[in-house]
Rosetta silent file (secondary structure, phi, psi, omega in degrees, C-alpha in Angstrom):
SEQUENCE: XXXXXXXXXXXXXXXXXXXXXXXXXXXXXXXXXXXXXXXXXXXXXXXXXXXXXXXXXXXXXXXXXXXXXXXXXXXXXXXXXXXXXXXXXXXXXXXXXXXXXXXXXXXXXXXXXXXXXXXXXXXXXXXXXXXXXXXXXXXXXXXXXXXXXXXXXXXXXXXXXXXXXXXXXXXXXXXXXXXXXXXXXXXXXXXXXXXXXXXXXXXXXXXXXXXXXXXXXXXXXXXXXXXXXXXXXXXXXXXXXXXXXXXXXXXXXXXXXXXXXXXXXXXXXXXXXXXXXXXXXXXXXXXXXXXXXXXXXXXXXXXXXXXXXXXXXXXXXXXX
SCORE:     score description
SCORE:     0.000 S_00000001
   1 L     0.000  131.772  179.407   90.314  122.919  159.446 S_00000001
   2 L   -60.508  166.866 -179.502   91.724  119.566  158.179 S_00000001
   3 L    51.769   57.372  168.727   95.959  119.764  157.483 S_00000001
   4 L   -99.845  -11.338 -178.327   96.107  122.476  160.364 S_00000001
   5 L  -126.676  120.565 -130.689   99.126  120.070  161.212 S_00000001
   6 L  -135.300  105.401 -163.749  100.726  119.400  158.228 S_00000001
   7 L   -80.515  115.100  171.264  102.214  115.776  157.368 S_00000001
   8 L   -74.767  140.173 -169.842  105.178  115.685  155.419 S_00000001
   9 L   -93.227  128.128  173.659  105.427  113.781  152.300 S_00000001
  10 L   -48.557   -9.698 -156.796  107.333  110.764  152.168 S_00000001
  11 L   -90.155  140.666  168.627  107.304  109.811  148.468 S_00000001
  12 L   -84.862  -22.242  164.148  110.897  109.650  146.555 S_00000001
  13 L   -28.316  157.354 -166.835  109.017  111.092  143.566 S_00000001
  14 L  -110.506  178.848  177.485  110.961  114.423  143.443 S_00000001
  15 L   -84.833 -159.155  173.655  108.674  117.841  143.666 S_00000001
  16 L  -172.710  131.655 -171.496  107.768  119.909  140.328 S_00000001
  17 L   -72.809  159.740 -172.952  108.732  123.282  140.422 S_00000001
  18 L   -89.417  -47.117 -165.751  105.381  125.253  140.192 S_00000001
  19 L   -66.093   -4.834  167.118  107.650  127.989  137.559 S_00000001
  20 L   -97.373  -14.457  160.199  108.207  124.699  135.396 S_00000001
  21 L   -71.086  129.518  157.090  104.392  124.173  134.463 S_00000001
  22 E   -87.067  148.526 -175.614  103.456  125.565  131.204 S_00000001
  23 E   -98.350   91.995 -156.505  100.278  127.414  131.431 S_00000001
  24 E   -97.244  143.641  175.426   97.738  127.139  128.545 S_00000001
  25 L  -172.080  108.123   11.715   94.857  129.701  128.871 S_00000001
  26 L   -85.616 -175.281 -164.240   92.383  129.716  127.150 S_00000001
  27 L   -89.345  179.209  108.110   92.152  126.077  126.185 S_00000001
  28 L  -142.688  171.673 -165.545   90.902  124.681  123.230 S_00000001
  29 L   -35.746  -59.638 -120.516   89.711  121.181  121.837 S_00000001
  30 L  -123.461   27.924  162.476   92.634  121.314  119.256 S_00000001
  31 L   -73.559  154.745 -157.806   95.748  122.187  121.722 S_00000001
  32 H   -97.904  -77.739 -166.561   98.620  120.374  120.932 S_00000001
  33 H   -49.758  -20.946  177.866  100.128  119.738  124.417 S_00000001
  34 H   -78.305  -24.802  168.200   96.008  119.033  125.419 S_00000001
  35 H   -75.376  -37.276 -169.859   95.873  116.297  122.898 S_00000001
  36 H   -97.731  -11.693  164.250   99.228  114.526  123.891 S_00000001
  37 H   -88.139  -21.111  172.449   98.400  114.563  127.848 S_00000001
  38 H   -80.752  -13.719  178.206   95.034  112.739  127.177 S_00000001
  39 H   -88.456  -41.168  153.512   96.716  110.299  124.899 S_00000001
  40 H   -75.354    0.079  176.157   99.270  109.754  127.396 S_00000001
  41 L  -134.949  -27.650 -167.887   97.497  110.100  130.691 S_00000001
  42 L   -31.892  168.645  166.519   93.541  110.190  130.133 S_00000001
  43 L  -177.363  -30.199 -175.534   92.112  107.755  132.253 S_00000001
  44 L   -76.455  120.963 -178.731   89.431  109.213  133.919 S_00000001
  45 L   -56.578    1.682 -166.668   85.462  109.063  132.502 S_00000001
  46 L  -121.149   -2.314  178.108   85.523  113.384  132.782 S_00000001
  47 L   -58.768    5.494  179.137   89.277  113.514  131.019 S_00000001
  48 L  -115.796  115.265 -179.802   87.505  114.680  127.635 S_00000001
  49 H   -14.774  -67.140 -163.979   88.410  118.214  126.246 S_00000001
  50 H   -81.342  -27.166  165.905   85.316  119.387  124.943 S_00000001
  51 H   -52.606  -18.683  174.596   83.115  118.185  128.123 S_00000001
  52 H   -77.511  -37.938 -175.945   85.679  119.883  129.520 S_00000001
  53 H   -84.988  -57.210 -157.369   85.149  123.412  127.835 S_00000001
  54 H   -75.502  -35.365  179.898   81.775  123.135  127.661 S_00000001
  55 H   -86.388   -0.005  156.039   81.011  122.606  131.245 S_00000001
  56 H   -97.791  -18.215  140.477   83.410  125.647  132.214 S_00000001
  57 H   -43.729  -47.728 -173.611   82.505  127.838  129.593 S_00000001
  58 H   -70.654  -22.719  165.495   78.926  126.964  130.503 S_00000001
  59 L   -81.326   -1.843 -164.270   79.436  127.800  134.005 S_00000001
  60 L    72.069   28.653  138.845   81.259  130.983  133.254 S_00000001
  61 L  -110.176 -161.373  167.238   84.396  130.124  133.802 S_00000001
  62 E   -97.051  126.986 -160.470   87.820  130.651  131.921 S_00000001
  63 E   -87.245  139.787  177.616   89.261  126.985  130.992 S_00000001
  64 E  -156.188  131.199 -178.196   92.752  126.873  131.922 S_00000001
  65 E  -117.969  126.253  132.533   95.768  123.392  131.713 S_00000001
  66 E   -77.351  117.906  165.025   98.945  123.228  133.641 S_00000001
  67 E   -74.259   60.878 -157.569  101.219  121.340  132.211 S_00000001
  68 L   -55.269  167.474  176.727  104.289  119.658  133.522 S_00000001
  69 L   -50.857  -58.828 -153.443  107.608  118.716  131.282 S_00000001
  70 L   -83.826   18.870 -152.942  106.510  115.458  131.097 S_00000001
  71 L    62.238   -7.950  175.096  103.130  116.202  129.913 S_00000001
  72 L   -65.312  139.813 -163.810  100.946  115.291  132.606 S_00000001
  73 E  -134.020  148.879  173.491   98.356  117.909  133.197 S_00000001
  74 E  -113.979  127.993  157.657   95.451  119.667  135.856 S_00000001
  75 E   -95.475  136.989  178.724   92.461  121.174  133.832 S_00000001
  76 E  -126.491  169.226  148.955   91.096  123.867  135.643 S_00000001
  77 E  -130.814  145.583 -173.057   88.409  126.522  135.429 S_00000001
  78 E   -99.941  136.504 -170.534   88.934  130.555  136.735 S_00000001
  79 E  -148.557  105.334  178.364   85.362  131.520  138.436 S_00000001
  80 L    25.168 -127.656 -167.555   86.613  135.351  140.431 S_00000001
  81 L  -108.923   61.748  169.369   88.912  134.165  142.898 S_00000001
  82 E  -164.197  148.877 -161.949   89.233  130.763  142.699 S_00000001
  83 E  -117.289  149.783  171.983   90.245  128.396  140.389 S_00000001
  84 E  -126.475  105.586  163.649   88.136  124.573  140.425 S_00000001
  85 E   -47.681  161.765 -150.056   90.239  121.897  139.433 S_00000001
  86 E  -127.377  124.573  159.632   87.996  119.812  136.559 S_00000001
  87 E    82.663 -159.087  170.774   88.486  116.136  137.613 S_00000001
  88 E   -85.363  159.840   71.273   91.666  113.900  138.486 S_00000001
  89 E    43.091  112.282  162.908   95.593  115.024  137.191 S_00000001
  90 E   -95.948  117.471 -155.259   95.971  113.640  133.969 S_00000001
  91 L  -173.170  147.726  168.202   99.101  111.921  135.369 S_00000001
  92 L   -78.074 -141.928  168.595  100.199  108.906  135.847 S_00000001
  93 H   -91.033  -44.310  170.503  100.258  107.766  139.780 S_00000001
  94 H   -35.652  -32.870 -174.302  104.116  108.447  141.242 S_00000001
  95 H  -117.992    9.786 -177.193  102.977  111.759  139.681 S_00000001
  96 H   -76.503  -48.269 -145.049   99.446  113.209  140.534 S_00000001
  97 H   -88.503  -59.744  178.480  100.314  114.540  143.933 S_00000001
  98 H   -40.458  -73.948 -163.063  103.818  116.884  142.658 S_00000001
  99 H   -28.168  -48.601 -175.243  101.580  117.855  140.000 S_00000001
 100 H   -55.540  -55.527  152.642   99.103  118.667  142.314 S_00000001
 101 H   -57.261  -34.117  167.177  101.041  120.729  144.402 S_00000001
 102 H  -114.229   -7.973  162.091  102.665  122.861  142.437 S_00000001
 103 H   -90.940  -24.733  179.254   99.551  123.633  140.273 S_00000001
 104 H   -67.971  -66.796  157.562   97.772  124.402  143.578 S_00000001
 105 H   -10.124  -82.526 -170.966  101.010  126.769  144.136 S_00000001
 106 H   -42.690  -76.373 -169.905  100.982  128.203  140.676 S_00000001
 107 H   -47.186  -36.048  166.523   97.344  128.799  141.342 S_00000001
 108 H   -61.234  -52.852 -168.825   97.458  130.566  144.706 S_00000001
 109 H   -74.617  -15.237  169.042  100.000  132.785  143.749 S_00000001
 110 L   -50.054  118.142 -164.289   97.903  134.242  140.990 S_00000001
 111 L   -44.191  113.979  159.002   96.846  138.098  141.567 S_00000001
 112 L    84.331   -1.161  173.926   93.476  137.968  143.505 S_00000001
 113 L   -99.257  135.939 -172.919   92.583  134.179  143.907 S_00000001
 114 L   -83.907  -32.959 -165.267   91.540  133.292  147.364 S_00000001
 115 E   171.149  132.305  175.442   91.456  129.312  147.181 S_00000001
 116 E   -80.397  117.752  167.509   91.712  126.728  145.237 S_00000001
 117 E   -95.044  123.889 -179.020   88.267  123.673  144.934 S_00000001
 118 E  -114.030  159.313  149.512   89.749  120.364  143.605 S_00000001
 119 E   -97.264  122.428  142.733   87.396  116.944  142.938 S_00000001
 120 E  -134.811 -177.736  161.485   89.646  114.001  143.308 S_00000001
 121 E   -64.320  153.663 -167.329   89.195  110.307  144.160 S_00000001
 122 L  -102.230   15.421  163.120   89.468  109.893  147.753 S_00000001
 123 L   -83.449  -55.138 -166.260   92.611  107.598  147.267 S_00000001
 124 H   -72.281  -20.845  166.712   94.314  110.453  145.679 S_00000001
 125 H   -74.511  -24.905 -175.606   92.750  113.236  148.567 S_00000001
 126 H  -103.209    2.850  170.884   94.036  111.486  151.097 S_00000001
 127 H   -86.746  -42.378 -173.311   97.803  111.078  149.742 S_00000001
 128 H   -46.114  -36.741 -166.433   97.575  114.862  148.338 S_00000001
 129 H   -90.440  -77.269 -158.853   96.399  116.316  152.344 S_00000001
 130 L   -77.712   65.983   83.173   99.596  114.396  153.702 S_00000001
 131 L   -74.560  -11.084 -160.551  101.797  115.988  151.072 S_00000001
 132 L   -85.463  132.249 -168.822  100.408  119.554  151.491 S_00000001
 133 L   -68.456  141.767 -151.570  103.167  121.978  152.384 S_00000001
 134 L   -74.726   12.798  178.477  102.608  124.052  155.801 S_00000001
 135 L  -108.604   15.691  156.376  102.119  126.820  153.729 S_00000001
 136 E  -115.313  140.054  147.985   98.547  125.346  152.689 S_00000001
 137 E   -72.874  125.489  137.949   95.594  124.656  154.339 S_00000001
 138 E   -97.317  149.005 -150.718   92.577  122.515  153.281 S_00000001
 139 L   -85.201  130.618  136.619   89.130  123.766  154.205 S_00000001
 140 L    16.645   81.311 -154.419   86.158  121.164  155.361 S_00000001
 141 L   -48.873  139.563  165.247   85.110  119.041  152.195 S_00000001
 142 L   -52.640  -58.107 -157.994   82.311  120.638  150.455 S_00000001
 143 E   154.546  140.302 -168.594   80.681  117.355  149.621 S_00000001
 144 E  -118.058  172.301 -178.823   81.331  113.999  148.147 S_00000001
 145 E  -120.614  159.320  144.580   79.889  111.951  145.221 S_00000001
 146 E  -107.030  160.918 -177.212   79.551  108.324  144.539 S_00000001
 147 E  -141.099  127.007 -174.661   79.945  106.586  141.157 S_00000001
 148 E   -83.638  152.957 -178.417   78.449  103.713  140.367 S_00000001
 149 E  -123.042  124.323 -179.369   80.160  100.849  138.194 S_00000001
 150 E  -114.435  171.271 -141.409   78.424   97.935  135.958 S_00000001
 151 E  -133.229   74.794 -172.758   80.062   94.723  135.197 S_00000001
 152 L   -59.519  -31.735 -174.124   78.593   94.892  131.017 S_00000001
 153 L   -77.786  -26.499 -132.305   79.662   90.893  130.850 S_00000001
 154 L  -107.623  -48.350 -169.977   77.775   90.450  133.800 S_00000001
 155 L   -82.772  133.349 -173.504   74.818   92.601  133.158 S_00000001
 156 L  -108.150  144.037  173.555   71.754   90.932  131.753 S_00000001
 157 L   -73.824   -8.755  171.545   68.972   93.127  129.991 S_00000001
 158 L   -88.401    3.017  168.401   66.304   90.658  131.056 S_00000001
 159 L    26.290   60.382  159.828   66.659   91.773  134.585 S_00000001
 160 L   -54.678  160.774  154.857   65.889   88.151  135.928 S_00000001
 161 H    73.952 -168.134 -163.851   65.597   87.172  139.209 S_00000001
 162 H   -68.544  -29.900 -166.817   64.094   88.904  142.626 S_00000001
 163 H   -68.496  -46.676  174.688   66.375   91.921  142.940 S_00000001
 164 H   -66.725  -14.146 -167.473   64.943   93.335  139.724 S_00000001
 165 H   -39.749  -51.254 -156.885   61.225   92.555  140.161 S_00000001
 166 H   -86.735  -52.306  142.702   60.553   96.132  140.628 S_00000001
 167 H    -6.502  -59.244 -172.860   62.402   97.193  137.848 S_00000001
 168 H   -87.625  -27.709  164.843   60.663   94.925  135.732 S_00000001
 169 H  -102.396    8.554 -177.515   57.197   95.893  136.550 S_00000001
 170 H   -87.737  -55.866 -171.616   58.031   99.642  135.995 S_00000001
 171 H   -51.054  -49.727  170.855   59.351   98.638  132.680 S_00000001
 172 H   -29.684  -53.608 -172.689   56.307   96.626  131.860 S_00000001
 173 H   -70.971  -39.440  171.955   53.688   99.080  132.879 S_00000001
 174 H   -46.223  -69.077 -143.356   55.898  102.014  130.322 S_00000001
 175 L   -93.773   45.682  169.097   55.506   99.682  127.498 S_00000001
 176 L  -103.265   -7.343 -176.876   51.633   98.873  128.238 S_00000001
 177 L  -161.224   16.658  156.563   50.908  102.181  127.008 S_00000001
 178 L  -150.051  153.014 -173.686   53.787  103.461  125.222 S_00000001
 179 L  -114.798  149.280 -142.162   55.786  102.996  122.335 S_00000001
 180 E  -135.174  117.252  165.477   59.832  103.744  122.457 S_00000001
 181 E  -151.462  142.180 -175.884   61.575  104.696  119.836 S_00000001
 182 E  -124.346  130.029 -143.457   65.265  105.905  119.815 S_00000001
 183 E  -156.443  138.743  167.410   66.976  108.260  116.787 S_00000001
 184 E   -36.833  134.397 -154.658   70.164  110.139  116.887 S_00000001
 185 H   -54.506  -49.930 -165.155   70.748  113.370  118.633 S_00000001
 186 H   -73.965   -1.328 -178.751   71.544  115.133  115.260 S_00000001
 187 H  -101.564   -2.916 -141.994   67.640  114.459  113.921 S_00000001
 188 L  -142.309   94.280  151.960   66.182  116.206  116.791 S_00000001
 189 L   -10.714  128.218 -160.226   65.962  120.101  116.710 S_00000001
 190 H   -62.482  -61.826 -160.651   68.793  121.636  119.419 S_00000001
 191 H   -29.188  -50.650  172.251   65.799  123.741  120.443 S_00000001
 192 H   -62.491  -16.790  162.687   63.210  120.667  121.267 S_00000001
 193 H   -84.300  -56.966  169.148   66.312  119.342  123.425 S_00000001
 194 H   -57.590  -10.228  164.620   66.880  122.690  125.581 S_00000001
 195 H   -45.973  -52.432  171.271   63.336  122.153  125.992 S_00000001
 196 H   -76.431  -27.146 -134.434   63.851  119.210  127.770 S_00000001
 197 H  -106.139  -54.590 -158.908   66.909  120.322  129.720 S_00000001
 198 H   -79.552  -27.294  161.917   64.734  123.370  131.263 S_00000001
 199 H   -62.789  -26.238  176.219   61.361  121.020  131.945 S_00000001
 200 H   -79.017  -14.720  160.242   64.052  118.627  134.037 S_00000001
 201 H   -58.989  -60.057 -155.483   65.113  121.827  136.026 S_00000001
 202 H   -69.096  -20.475  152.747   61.901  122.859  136.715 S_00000001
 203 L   -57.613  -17.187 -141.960   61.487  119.382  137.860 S_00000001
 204 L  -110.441  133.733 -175.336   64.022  119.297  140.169 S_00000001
 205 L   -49.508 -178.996 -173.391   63.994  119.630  144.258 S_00000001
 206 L   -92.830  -18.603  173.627   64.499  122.575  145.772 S_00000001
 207 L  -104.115   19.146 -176.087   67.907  121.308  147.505 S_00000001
 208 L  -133.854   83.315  167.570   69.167  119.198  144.388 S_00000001
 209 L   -29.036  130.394  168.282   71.398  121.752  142.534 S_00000001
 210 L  -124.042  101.682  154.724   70.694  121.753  138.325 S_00000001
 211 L   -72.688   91.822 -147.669   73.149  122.842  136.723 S_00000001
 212 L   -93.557   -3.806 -168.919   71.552  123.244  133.096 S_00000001
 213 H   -58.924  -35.871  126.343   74.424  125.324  131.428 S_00000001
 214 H     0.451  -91.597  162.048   76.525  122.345  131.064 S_00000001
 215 H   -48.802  -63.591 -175.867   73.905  120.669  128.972 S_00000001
 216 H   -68.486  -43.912 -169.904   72.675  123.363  127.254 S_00000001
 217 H  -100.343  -12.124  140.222   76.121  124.342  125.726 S_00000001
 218 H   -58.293  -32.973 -167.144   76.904  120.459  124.841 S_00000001
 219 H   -80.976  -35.747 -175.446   72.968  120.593  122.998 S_00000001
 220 L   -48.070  -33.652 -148.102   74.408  124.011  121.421 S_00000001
 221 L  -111.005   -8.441 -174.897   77.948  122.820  120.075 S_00000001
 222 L    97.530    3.777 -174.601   76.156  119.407  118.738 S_00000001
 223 L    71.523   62.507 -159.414   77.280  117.350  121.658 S_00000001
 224 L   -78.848   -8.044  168.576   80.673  117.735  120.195 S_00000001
 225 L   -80.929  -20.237 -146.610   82.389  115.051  123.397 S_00000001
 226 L   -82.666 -156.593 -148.847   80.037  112.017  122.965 S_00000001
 227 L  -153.615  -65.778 -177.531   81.065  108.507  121.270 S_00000001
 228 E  -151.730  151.736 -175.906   76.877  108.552  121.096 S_00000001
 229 E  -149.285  125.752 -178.599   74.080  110.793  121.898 S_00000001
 230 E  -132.006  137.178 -175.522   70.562  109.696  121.483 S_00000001
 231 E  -114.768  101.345 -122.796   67.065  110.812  122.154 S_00000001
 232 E   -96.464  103.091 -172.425   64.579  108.836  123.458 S_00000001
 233 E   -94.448  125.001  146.725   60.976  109.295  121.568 S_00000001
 234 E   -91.546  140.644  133.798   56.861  108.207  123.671 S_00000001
 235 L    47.263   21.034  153.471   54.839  107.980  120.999 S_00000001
 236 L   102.483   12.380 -177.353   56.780  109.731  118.722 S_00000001
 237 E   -79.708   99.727 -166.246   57.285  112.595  121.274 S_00000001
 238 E   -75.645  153.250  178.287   61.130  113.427  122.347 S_00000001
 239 L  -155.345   -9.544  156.365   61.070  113.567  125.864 S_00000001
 240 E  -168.875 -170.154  167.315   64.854  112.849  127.000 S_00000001
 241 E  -152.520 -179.386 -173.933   68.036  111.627  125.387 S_00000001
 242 E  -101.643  113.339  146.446   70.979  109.507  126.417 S_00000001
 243 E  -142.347  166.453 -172.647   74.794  110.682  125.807 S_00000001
 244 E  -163.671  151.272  175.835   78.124  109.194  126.490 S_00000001
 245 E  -151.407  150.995  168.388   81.437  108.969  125.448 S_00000001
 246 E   -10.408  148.589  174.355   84.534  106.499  125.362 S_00000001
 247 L  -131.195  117.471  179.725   86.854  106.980  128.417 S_00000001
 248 L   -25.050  132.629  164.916   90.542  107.337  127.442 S_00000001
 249 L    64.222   30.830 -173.384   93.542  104.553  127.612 S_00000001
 250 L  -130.152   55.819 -168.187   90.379  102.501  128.930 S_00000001
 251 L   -66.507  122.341  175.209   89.425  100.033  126.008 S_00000001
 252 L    98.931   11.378 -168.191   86.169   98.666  126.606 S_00000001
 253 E  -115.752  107.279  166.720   85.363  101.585  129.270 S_00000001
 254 E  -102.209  173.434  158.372   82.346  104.092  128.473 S_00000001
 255 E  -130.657  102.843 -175.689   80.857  106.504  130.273 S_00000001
 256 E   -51.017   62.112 -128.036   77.648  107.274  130.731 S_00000001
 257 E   -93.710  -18.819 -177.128   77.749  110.814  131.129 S_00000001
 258 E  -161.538  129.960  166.958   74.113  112.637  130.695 S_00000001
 259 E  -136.206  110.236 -162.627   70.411  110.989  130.965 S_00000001
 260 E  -111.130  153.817  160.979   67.986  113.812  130.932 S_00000001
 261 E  -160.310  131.876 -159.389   64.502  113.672  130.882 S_00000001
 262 L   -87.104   43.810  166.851   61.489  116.023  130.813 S_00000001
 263 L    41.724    6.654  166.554   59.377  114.086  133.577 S_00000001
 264 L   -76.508  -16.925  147.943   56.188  113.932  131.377 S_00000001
 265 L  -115.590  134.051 -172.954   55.811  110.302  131.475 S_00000001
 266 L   -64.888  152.855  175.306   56.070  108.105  134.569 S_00000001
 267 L    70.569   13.123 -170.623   58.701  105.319  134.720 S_00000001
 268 H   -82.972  -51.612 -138.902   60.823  107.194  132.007 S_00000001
 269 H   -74.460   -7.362  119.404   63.826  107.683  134.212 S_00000001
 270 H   -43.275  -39.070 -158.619   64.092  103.856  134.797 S_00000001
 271 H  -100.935  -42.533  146.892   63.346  102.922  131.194 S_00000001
 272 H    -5.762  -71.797 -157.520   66.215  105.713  130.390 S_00000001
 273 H   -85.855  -27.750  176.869   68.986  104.218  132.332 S_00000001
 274 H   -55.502  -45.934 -166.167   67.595  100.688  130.915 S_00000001
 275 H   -55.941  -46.162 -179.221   67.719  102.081  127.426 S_00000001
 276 H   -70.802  -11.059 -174.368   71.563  103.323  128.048 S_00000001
 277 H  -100.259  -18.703  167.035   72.909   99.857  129.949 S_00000001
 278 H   -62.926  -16.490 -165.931   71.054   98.190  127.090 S_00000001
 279 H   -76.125  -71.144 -153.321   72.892  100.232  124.518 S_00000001
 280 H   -81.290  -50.923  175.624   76.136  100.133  125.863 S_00000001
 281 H   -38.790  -73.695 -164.293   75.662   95.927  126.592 S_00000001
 282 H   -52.475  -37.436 -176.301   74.960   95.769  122.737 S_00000001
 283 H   -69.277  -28.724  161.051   77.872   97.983  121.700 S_00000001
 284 L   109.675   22.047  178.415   80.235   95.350  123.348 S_00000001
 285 L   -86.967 -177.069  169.551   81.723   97.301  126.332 S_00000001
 286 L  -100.457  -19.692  147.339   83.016   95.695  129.620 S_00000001
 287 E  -137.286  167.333  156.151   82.310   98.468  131.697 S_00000001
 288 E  -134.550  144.329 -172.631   80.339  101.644  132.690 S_00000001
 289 E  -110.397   97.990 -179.079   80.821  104.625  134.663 S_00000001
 290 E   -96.286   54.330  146.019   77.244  106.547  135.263 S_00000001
 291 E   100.230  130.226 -176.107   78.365  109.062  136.922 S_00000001
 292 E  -108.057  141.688  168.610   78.693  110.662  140.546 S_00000001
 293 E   -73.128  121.976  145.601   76.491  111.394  142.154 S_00000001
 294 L   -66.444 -167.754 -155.924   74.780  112.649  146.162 S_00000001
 295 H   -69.322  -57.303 -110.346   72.889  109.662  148.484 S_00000001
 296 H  -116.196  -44.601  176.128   69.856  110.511  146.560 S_00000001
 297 H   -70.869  -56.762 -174.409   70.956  110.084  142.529 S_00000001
 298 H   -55.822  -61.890  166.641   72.887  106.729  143.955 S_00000001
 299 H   -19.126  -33.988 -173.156   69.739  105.453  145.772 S_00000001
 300 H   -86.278  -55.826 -176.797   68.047  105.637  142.276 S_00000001
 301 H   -43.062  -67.677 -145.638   71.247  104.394  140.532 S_00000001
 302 L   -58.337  -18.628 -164.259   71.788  101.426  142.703 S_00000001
 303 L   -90.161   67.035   94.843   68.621   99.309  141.768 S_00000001
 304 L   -78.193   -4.964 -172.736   70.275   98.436  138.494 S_00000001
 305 L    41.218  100.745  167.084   72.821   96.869  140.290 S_00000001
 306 L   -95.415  164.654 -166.595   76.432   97.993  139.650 S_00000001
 307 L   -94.225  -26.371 -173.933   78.796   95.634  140.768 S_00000001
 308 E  -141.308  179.453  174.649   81.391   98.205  142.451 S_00000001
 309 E  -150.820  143.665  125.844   81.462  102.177  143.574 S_00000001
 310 E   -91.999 -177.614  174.283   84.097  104.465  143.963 S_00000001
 311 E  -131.083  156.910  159.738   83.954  108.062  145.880 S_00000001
 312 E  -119.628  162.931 -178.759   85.102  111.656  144.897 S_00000001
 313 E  -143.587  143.846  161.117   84.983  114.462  147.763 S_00000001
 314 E   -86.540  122.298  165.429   84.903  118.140  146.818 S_00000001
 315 E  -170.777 -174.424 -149.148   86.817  120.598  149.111 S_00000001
 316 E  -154.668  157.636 -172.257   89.300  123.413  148.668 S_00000001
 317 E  -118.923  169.992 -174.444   92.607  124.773  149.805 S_00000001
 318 E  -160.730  130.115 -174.200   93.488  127.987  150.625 S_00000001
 319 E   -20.691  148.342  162.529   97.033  129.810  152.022 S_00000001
 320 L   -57.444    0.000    0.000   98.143  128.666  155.553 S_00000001
């Protein structure tokens, strides 16, 4: 097990007491201390409330924020006995790992939870496993994601040159025999969207987890996170949509957060991701985050060409 030898941490940051986090539970959109840690700490494209509630309510869990004095906060979800941290510490940096640490505490000590699963950036996993106190463990990472990054000044919709060629004759060949039209989320029957959400399961490999619950309880609630949500019409036919939303204390930063599509016409998932970097280009941002990913969603991802990647790795702690 990684941390079976247990590095002590070095940082003059001071701890936080785990019995000094307030504990909000259940959450909601309109919490007062949940609104003033994203305006002081968001940063992160998954740092938004209701994406937050909807994908742990949609998974069945219970939404739960620790809070420190200073306001910096861990969103969690409760699943039986384990709690899954939802993202990075909305914290600045000097203060994600105490935070970290004493919500993992807090959490552990809770009647009947077994182990804690955090996502972080794999800057912030590897300062957190040399701070973790001998009386934690961390288990064997689950599995990591990549996230791709575009350069919006940078990216041209006219996909020039050699790299795109392929790109460019998938897009061609769509609009030799189809016509594209794109109309707000809110014109389009929820129903004819879960529609979509369950033909892209049933699409889906037999090893490439779909999690439609997520989705389905964002199509439910009105997409109540995005900045824009759109749905992508063949022939006057909906057949996927587009949503995304702003990413906090990040001006100029979206995130491209859901591209769905019900696989009835070839080349849509390419003319999809065009339609959203085309979107987003036009809207005037400077970046995009679409999203992590396994080797197989980046593979697809990369032939747009983002200009950078980061990684996140899943794994989980558990008493020493």
């Amino acid at each position: 097990m990684i941390g079976s030898q247990q590095v002590p941490s070095h940082s003059n940051v001071p701890p936080i007491n785990a019995s000094a986090l307030s504990v909000i539970s259940p959450v909601t959109a309109g919490s007062e201390l949940i609104v003033e840690s994203i305006a002081a700490y968001g940063h992160t494209p998954e740092h938004n409330v209701h994406h937050f509630l909807c994908e742990t309510i949609g998974c069945g869990g219970e939404p739960a924020a620790f809070v420190a004095p200073s306001g910096a906060s861990v969103w969690a979800g409760k699943y039986d006995d384990e709690y899954c941290t939802f993202s990075e510490p909305l914290a600045n940096e000097e203060q994600k790992i105490p935070l970290l640490i004493a919500t993992v505490e807090h959490m552990l000590s809770g009647p009947g939870i077994k182990k804690v699963a955090l996502e972080l950036h794999d800057s912030t996993r590897t300062r957190f496993l040399a701070a973790l106190p001998r009386t934690m463990r961390a288990i064997k990472p689950r599995y990591s994601l990549e996230w791709p990054l575009f350069d919006m000044r940078a990216y041209n919709p006219e996909l020039p040159g050699k790299y795109f060629k392929k790109l460019r004759n998938t897009k061609n060949h769509f609009f030799t025999s189809h016509a594209l039209s794109v109309v707000p989320a809110a014109a389009v029957p929820s129903g004819t969207l879960a529609n979509i959400v369950r033909a892209w399961k049933g699409m889906r490999k037999r090893n490439d987890f779909a999690y439609t619950s997520t989705y389905e309880r964002h199509i439910a609630e009105g997409f109540p996170a995005a900045t824009s949500a759109r749905v992508l019409l063949v022939n006057d036919r909906p057949v996927g949509f587009n949503v995304g939303w702003n990413i906090p204390n990040r001006p100029g930063a979206y995130y491209a957060a859901m591209g769905i599509h019900d696989y009835s016409v070839e080349g849509m998932g390419v003319v999809m991701n065009l339609e959203d970097l085309a979107w987003i280009k036009t809207q005037g941002y400077h970046t995009a985050d679409f999203g992590g990913t396994e080797a197989n969603g980046t593979q697809f991802k990369k032939q747009f060409g983002p200009s950078s990647y980061y990684r996140s790795t899943v794994f989980a702690v558990e008493r020493a």
